[in-house]
PDB file of C-alpha atoms in Angstrom:
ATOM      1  CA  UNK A 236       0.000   0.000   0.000  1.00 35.00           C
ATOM      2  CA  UNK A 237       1.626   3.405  -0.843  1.00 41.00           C
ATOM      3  CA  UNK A 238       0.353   5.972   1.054  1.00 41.00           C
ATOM      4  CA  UNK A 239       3.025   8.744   0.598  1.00 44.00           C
ATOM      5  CA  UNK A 240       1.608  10.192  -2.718  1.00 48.00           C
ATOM      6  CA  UNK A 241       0.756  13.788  -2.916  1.00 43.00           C
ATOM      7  CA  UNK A 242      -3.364  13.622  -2.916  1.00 47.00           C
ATOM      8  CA  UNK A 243      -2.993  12.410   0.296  1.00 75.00           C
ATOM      9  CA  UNK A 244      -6.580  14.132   0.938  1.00 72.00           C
ATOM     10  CA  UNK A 245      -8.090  11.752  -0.982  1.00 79.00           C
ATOM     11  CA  UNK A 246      -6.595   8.561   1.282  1.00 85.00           C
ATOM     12  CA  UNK A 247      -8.816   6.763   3.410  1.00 86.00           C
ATOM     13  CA  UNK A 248      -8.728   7.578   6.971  1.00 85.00           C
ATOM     14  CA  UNK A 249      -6.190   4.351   7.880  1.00 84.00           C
ATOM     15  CA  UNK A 250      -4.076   5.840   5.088  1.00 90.00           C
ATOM     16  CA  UNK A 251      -3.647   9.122   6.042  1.00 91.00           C
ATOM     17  CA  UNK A 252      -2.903   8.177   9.691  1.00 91.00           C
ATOM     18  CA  UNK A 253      -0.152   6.300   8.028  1.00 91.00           C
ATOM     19  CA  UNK A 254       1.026   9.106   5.832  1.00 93.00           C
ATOM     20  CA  UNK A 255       0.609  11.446   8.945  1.00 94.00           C
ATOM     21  CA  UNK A 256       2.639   8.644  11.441  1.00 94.00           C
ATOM     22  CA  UNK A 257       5.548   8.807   8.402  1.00 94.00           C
ATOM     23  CA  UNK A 258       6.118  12.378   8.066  1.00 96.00           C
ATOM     24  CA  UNK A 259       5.807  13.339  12.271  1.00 96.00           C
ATOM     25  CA  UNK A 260       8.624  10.374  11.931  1.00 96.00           C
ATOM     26  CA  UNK A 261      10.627  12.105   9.532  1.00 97.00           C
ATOM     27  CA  UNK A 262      10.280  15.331  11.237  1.00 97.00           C
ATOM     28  CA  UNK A 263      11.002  13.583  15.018  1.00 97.00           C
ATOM     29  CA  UNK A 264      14.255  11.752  13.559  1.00 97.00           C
ATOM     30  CA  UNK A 265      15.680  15.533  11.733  1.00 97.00           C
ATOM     31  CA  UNK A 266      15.312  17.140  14.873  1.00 97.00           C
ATOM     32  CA  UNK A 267      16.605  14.975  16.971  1.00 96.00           C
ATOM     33  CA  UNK A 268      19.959  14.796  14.964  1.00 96.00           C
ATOM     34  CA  UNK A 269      19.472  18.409  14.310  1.00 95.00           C
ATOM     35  CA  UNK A 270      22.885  19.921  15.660  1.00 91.00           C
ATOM     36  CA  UNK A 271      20.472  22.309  18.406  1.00 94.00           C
ATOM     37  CA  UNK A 272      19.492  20.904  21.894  1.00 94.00           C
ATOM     38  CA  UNK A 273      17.180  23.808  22.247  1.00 96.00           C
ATOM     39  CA  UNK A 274      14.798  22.790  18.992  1.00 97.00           C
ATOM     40  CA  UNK A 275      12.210  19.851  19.979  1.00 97.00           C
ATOM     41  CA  UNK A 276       8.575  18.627  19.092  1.00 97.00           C
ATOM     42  CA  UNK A 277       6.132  16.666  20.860  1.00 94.00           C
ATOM     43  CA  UNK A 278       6.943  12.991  21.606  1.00 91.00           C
ATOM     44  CA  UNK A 279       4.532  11.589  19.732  1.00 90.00           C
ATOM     45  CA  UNK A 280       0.810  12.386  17.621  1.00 89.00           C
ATOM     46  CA  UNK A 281      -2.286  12.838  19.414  1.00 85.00           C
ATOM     47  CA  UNK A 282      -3.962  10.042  19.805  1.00 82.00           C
ATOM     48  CA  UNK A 283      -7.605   9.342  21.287  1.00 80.00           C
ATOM     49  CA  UNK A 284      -7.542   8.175  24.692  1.00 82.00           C
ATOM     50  CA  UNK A 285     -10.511   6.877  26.729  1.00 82.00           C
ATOM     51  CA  UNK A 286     -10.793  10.211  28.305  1.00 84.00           C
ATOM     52  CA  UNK A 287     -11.310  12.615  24.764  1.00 79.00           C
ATOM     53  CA  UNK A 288     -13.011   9.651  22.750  1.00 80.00           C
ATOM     54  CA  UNK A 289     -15.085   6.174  22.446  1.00 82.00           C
ATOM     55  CA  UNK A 290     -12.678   4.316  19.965  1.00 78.00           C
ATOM     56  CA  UNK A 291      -8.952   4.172  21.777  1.00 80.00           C
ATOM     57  CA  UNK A 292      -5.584   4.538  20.047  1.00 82.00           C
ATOM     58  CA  UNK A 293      -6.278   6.284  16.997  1.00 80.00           C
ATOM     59  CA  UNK A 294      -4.068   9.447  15.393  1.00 80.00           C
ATOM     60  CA  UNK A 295      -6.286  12.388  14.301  1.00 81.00           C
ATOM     61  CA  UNK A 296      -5.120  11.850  10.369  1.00 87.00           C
ATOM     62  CA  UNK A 297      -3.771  15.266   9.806  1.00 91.00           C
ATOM     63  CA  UNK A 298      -0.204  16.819   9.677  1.00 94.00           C
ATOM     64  CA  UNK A 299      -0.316  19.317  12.951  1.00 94.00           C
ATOM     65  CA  UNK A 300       3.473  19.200  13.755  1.00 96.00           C
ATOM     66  CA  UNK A 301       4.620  21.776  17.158  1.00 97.00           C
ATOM     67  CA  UNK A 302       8.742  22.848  16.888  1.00 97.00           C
ATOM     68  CA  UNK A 303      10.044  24.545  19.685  1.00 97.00           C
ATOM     69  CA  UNK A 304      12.952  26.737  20.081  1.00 97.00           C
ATOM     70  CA  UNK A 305      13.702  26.902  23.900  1.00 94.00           C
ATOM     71  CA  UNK A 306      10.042  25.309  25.699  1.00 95.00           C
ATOM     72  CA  UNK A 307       8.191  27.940  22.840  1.00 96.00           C
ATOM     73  CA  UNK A 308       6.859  27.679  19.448  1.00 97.00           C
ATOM     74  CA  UNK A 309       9.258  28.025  16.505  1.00 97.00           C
ATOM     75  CA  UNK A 310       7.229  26.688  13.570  1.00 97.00           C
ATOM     76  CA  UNK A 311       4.592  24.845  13.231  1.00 97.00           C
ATOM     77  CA  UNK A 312       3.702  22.162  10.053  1.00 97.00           C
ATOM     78  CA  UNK A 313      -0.266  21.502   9.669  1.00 96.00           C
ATOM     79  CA  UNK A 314      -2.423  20.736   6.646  1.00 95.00           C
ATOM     80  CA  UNK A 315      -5.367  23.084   7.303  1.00 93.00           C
ATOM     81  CA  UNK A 316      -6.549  26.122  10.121  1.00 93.00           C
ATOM     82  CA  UNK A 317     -10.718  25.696   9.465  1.00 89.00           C
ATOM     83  CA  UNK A 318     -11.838  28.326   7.073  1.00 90.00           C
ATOM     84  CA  UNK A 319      -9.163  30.375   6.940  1.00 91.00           C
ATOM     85  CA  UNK A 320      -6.156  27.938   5.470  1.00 95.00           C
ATOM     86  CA  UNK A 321      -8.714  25.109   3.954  1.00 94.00           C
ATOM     87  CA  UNK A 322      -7.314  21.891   3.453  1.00 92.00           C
ATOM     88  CA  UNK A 323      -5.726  21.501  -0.079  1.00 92.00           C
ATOM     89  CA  UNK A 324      -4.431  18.889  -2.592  1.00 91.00           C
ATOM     90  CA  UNK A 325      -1.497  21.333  -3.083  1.00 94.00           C
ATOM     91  CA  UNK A 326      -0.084  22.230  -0.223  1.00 96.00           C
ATOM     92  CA  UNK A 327       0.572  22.481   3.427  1.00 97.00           C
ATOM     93  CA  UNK A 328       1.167  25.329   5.642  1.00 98.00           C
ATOM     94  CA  UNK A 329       4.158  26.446   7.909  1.00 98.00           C
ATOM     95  CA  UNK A 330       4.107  29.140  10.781  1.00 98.00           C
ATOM     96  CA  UNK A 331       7.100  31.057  11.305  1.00 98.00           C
ATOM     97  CA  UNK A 332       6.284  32.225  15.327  1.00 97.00           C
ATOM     98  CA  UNK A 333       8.697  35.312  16.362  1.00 96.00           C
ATOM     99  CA  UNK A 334       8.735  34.957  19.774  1.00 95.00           C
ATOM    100  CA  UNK A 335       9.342  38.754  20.515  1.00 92.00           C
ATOM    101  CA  UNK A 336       5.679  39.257  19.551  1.00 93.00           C
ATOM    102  CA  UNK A 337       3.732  36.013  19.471  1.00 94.00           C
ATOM    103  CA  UNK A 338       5.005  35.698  23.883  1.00 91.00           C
ATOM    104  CA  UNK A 339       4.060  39.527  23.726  1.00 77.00           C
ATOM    105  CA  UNK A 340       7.388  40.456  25.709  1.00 68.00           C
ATOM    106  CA  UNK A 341       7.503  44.023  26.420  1.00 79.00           C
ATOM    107  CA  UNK A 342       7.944  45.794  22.914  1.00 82.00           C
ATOM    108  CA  UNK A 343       6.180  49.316  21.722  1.00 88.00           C
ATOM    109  CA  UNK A 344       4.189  48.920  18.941  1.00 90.00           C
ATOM    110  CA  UNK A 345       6.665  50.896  16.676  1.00 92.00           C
ATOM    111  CA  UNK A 346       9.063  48.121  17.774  1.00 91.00           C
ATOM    112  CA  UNK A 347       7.002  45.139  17.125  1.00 91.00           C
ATOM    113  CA  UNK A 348       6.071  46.981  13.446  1.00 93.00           C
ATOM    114  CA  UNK A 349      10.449  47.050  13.218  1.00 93.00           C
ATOM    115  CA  UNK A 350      10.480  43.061  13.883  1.00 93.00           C
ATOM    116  CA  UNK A 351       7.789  42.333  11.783  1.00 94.00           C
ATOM    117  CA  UNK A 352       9.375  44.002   8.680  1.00 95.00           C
ATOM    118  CA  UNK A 353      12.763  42.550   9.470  1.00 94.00           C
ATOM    119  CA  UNK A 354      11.050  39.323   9.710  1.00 96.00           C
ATOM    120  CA  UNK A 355       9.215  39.919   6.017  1.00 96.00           C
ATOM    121  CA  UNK A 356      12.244  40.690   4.740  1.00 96.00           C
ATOM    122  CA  UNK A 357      14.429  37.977   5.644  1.00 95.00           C
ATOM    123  CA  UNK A 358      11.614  35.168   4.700  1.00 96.00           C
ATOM    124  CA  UNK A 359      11.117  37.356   1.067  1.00 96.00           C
ATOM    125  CA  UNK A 360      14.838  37.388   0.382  1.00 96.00           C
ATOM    126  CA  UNK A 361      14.296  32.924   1.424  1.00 94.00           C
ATOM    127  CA  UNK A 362      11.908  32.974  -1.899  1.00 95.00           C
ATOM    128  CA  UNK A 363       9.266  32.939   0.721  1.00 96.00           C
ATOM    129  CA  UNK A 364       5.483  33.713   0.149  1.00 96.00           C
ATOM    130  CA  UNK A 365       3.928  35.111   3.051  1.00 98.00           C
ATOM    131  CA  UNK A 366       0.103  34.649   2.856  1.00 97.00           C
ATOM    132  CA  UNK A 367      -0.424  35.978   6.577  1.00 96.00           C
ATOM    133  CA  UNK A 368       1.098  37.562   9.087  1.00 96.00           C
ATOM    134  CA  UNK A 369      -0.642  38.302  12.092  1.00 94.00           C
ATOM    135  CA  UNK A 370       0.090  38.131  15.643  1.00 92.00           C
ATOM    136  CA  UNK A 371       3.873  36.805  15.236  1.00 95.00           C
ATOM    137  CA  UNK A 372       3.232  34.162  13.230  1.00 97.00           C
ATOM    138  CA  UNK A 373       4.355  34.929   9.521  1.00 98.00           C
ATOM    139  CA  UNK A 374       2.675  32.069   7.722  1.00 98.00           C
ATOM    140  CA  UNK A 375       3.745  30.118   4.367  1.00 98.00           C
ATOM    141  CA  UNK A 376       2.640  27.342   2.164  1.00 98.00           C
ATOM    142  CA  UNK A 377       4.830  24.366   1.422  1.00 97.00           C
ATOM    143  CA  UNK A 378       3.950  22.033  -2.226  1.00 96.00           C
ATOM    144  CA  UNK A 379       2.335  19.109  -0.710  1.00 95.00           C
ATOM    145  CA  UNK A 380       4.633  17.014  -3.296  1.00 93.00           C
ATOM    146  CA  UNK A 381       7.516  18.186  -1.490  1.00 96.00           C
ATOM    147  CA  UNK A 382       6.864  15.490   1.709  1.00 94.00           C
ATOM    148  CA  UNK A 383       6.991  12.425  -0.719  1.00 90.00           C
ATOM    149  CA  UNK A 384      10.259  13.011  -1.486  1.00 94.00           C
ATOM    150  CA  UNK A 385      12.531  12.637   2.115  1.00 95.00           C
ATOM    151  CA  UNK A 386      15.659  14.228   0.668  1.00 96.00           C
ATOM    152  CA  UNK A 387      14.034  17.341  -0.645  1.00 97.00           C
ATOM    153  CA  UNK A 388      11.495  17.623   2.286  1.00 97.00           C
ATOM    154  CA  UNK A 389      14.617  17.411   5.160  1.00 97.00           C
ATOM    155  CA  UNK A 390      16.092  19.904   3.344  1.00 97.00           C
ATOM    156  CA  UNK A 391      13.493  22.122   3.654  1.00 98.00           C
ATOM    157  CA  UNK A 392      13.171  21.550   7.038  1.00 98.00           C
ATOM    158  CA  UNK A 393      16.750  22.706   7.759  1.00 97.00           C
ATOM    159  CA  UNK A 394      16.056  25.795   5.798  1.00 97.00           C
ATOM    160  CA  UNK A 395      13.185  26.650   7.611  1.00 97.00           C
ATOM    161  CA  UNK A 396      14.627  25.453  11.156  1.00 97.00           C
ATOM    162  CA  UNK A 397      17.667  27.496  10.013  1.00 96.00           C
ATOM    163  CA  UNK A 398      15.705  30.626   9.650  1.00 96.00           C
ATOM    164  CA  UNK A 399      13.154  30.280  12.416  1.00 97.00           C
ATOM    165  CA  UNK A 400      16.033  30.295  14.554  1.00 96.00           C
ATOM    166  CA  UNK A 401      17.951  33.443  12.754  1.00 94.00           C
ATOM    167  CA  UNK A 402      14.740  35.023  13.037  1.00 95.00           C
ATOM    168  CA  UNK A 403      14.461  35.100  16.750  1.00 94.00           C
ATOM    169  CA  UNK A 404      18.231  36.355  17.329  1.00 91.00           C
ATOM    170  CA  UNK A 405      17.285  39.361  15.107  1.00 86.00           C
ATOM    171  CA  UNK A 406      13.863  39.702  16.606  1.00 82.00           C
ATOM    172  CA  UNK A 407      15.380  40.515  20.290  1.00 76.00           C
TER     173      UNK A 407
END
């Protein structure tokens, strides 16, 4: 059964929990050899439990992947936010979280518009299109395609680790 082709949406539910289980695995195994003790994600998918369902031991089927940069977000890989970022057969979508803002430390407003257009800039000079910004999370999409192949998707996961991280040095 190949379940790691790009119209995922389409799988059945067993499929995509699959796909889903492959990716977080892909994602788990970068970071942990990721040279940066201070970058982690969750230990493992949601899964029902006898207290927040009736059938046990089940993964919610969808990419919604946590990276944190010191105990707080960093990025954040999911396949849909309700309305607003609908599911797709083309891509996913990746939140850049600056820190400075999203953990509303102590900045003026003039200074949190300074981040924010550092921020822009440095994801536009990446080749980065950002579809939102809005309370420090600059948000992007990411080809769908791209997770099928492991070579090209872990290096996009660097980049974007790599950057997420720049980003929050310059943000201070």
């Amino acid at each position: 059964m190949n379940v790691n082709k790009p119209a995922c949406t389409r799988c059945s539910i067993d499929q995509r929990e699959a796909w889903v289980a492959g990716v977080f695995s892909r994602v788990k195994k970068f970071i942990a050899n990721y040279d940066n003790a201070d970058i982690n994600t969750c230990n493992t998918l949601c899964a029902t439990s006898l207290k927040n369902s009736y059938v046990r031991g089940q993964l919610f089927p969808f990419i919604n992947i946590p990276i944190r940069y010191r105990e707080k977000e960093l990025l954040g890989l999911y396949e849909y936010f309700g309305d607003v970022l609908p599911l797709t057969d083309e891509h996913i979508y990746c939140d850049f979280v600056v820190q400075a803002i999203y953990y509303h430390e102590k900045k003026s407003p003039a200074d949190i518009e300074t981040i924010e257009e550092r921020t822009r800039q440095i994801l536009t000079a990446r080749g980065y299109d950002i579809i939102d910004f809005t309370d420090g999370m600059a948000t992007i999409t990411i080809k769908r395609g791209i997770l099928d192949n492991e070579g090209e998707f872990l290096a996009l996961l660097k980049d974007l680790l790599d950057e997420a991280v720049k980003i929050q040095a310059v943000a201070r």
